[in-house]
XYZ file of C-alpha atoms in Angstrom:
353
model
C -2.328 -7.324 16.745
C -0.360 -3.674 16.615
C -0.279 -0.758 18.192
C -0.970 3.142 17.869
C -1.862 3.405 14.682
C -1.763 8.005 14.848
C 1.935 9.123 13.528
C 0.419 12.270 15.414
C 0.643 12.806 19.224
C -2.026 8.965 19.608
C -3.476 10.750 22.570
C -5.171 13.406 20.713
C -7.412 13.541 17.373
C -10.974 11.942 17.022
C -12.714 10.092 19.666
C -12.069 6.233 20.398
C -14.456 3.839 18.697
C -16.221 1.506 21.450
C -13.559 -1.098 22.502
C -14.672 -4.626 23.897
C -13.561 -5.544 27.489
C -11.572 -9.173 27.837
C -14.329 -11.351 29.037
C -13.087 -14.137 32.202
C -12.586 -17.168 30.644
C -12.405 -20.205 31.800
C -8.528 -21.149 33.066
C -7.615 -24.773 32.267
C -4.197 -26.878 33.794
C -2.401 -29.375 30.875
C 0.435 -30.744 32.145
C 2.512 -34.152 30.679
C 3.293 -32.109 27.585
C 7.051 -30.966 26.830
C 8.622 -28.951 23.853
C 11.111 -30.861 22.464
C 12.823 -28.585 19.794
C 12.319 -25.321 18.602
C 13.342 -23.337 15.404
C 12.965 -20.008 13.389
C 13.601 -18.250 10.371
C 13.105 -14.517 9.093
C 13.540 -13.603 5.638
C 17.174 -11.870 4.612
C 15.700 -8.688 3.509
C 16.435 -6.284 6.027
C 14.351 -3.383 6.190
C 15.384 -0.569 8.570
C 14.214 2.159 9.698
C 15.991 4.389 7.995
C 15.280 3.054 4.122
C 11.549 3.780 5.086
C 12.453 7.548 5.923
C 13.218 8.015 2.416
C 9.947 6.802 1.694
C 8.635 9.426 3.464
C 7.896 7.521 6.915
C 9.268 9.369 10.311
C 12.047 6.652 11.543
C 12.630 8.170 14.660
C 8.507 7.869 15.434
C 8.453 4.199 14.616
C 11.420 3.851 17.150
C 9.780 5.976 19.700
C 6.168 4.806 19.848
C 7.154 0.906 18.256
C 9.994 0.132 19.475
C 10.922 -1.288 16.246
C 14.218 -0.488 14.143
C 13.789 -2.867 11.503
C 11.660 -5.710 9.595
C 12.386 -8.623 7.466
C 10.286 -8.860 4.423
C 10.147 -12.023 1.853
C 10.914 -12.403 -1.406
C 8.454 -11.895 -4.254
C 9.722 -15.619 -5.095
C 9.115 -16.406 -1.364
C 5.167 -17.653 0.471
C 4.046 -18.130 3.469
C 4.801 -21.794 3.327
C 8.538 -21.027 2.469
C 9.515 -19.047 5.473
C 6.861 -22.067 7.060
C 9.344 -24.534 5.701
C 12.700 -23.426 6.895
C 11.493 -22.700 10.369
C 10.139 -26.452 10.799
C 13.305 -27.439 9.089
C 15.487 -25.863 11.488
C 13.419 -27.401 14.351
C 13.742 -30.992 13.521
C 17.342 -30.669 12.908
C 17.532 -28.934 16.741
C 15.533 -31.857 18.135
C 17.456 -34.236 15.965
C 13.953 -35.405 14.878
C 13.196 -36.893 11.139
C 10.044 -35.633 9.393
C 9.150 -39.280 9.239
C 8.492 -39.593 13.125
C 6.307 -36.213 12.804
C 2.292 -37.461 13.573
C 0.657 -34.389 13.073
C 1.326 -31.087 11.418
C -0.451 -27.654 12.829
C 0.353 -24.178 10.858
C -1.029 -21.322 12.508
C -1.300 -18.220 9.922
C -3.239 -15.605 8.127
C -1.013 -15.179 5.397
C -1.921 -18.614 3.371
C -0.262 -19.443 0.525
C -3.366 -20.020 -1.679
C -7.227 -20.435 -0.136
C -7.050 -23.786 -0.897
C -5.034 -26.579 -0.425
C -3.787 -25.791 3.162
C -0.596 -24.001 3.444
C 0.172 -26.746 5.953
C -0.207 -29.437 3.247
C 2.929 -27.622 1.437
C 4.987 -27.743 4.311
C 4.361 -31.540 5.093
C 5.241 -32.416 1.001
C 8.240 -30.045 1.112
C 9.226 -31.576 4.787
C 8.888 -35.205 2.852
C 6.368 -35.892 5.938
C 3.185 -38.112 5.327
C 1.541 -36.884 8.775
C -1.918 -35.219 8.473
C -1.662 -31.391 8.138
C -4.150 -28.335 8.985
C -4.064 -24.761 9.196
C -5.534 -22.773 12.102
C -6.103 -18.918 11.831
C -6.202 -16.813 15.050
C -4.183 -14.291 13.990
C -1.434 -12.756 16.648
C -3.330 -15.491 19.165
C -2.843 -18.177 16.255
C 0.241 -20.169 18.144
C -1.085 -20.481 21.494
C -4.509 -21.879 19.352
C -2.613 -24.138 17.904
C -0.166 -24.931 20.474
C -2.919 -26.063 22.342
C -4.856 -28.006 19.868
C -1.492 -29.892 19.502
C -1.342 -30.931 23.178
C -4.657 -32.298 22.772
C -3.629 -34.975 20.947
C -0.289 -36.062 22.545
C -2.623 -36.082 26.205
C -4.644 -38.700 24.740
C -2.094 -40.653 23.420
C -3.140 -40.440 19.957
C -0.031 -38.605 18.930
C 3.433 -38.637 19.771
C 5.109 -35.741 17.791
C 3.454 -32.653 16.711
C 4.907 -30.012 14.643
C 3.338 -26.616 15.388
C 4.405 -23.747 13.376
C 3.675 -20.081 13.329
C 4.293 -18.133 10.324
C 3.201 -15.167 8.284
C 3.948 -12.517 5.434
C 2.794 -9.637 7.105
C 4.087 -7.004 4.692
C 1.833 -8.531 1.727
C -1.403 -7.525 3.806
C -0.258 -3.939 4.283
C -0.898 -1.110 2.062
C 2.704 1.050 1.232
C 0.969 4.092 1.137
C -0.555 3.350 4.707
C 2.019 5.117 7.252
C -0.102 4.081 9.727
C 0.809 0.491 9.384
C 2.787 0.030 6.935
C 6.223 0.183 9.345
C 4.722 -1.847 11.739
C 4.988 -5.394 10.629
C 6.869 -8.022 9.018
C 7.892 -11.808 7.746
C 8.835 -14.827 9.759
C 7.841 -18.101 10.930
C 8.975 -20.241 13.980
C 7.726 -23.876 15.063
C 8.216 -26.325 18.147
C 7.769 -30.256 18.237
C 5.752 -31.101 21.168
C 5.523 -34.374 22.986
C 4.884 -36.598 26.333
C 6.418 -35.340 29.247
C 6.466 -35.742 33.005
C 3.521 -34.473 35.057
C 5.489 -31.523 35.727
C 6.142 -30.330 32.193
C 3.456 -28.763 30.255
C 0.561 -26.122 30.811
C 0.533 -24.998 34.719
C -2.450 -22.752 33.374
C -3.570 -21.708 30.403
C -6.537 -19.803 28.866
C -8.194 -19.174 25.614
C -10.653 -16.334 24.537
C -12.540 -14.490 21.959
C -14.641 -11.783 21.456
C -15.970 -11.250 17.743
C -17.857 -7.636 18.523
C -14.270 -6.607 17.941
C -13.578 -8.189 14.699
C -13.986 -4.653 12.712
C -11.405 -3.087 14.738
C -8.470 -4.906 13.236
C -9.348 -6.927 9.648
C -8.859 -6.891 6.241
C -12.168 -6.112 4.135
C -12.183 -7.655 1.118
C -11.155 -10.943 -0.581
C -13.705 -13.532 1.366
C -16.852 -14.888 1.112
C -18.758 -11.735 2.157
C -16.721 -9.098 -0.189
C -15.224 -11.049 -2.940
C -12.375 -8.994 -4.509
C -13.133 -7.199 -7.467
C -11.147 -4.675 -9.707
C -13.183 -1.999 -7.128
C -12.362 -3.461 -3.965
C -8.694 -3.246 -5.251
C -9.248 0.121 -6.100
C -10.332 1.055 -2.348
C -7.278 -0.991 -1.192
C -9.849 -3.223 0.583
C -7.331 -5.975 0.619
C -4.992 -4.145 2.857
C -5.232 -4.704 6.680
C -7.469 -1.743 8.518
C -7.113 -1.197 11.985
C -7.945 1.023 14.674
C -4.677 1.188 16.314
C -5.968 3.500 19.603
C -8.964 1.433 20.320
C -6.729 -1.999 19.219
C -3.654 -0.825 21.925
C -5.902 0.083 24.969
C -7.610 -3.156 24.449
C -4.400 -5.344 24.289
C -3.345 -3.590 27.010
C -6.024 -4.452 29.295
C -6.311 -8.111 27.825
C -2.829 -8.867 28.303
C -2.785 -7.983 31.817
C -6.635 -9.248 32.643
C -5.464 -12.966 30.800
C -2.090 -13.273 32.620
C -3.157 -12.257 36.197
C -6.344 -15.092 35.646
C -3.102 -17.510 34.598
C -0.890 -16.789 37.380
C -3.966 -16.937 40.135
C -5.016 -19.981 38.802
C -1.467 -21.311 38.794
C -1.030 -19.873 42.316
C 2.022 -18.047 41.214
C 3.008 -14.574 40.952
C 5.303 -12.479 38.935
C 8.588 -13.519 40.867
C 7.687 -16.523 39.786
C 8.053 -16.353 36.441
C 11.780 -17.191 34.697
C 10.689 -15.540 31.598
C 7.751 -13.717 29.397
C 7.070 -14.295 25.661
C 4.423 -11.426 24.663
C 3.190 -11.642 21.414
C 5.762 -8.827 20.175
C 3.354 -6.121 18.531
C 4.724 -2.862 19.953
C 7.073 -1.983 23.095
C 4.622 0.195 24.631
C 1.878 -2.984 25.284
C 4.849 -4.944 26.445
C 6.176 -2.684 28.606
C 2.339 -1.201 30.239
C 1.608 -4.939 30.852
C 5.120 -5.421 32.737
C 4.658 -2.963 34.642
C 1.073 -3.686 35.460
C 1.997 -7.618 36.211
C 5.292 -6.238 38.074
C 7.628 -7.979 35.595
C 10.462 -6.507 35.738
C 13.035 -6.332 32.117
C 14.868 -8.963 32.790
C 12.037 -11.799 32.988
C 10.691 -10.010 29.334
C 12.071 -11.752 26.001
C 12.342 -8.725 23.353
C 12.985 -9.191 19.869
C 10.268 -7.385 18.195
C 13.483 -3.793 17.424
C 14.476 -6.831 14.665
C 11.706 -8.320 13.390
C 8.130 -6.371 14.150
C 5.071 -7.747 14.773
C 5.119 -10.829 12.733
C 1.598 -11.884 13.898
C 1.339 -15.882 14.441
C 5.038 -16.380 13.920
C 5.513 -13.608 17.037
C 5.683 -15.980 20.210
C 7.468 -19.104 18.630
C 10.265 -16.840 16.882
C 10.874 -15.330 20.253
C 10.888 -18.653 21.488
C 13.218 -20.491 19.486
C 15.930 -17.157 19.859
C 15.254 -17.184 23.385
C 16.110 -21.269 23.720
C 19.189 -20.302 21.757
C 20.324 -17.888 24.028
C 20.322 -20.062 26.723
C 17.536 -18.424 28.360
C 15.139 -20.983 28.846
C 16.044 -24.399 30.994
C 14.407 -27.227 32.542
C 12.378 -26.213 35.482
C 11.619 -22.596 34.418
C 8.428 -21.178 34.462
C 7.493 -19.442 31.031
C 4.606 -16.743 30.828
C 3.019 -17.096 27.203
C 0.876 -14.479 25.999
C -0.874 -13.592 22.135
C -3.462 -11.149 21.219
C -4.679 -9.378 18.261
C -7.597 -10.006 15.866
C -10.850 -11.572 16.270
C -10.227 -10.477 18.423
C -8.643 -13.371 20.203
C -6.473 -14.072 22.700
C -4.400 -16.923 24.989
C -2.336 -17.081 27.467
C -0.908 -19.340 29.675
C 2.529 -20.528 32.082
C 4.176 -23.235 30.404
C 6.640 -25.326 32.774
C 9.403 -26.221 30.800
């Protein structure tokens, strides 16, 4: 999910192309669930604002209508299940947990490392893990997919430790020459180990949704089942992500705040309820037009997005693990979860930590 996508005034130029509306969804409780660890990683290239201006991008317009200063991008040695790698890595040794007591491992990306085997499969033979290992896609939304899936399986008793992980490469599905999008995005990963809880612990309310008339508005053309890529295709830079960033931002917009007000009903809670918000961090604008919609105020809204852009699935579980690091998230608290972005797809949901 991203933003604006004119570098012109965003509120002029051609007309909108028809945007879906957020359909009601159903709004489900899952409680006896608790996050045990948490970790993250971002790649050590650093790329700020101001090296992109001498590529010709505007760095005070990607401040102003982003919020974003920088963006980590991998190595050309470096994959998806890499940056996958060191975030579960870090996790485990947070929770103190061996990758032999892991019973199920979920990767939630776009950004695979190959079509096939699963990128997840890497990450379980480079964790030393023998646990059974999947990818989900669902883009921006991919971690709450998969964070949910997960919880299925520790509330029947099935599983007792699930490794989640959210991680792409953003910057390989971007075209340079696209200063539309190009400054928008970037690397990470970040992953949580889930398991039983008490009955207080867990989902207070959470919600899932899709709506696939949208899926032209934000997707990347070529190199599927339906338009192989070809030496032509690469010539049209079909490869590279396409969006429709005024049509994409209104909806996310009014999907963020249509998702999180069905949460918080359903939980019987309202905004002064909530300890803290993890939006999936695509652009400062969304983020701020929802808090001010839900009447969050700054303080109860996690912000990390000026560092690393919109890192798509690893988004929410980055901002996680730096904001259990900071000592912003303790037992008790009430956490508002929200991602959104292509599909187009989104979850959200109040996790009671």
């Amino acid at each position: 999910m991203s933003n604006s996508s004119n570098q012109s005034n965003p509120e002029s130029g051609s007309p909108d192309r028809i945007v879906v509306a957020s359909q009601s969804r159903q709004v489900n409780e899952m409680m006896g669930v608790q996050i045990l660890a948490s970790g993250c990683y971002a790649p050590e290239n650093v790329i700020h604002n101001e090296s992109l201006a001498a590529l010709g991008y505007d760095a005070d317009w990607i401040i102003q209508r982003t919020g974003i200063k920088s963006r980590c991008r991998a190595s050309e040695e470096q994959a998806c299940s890499d940056v996958a790698y060191e975030a579960a890595r870090r996790c485990l040794d947070q929770g103190g947990i061996d990758a032999s007591e892991i019973d199920l491992i979920l990767l939630a990306t776009i950004t695979p490392d190959q079509p096939t085997p699963s990128t997840a499969c890497h990450v379980q033979r480079m964790l030393g893990s023998n646990a059974p290992a999947m990818d989900l896609g669902a883009a921006c939304s991919g971690f709450m997919y998969a964070l949910v899936t997960g919880m299925q399986f520790i509330k029947t008793g099935t599983y007792k430790r699930v490794l989640i992980i959210g991680a792409d490469l953003m910057s390989r599905t971007v075209n340079p020459a696209d200063k539309k999008t190009f400054p928008l995005f970037g690397d990470g990963a970040g992953a949580v180990v889930i398991g039983p809880g008490s009955d207080q612990q867990g989902f207070v309310s959470y919600t899932l949704g899709a709506d696939g008339h949208g899926a032209e508005l934000l997707e990347q053309p070529a190199g599927g089942t339906r338009c192989p890529a070809t030496p032509e295709t690469l010539q049209q830079n079909l490869q590279y992500l396409q969006m429709d960033g005024r049509s994409v931002f209104k909806w996310a917009i009014r999907t963020l705040s249509d998702s999180v007000n069905q949460v918080l009903k359903a939980a019987n809670l309202s905004a002064t309820d909530i300890d803290l918000t993890l939006f999936h961090q695509a652009n400062i604008r969304i983020i701020d037009a929802a808090a001010s919609d839900l009447g969050l105020n700054s303080e109860q809204v996690f912000v990390n997005l000026d560092k690393y852009g919109n890192t798509s699935a690893a988004s929410i579980p980055l901002a996680l693990a730096e904001a259990q690091q900071e000592g912003r998230i303790q037992p008790g608290q009430n956490i508002l979860i929200s991602g959104f972005g292509a599909g187009l797809a989104w979850g959200a949901g109040v996790w009671r930590w």
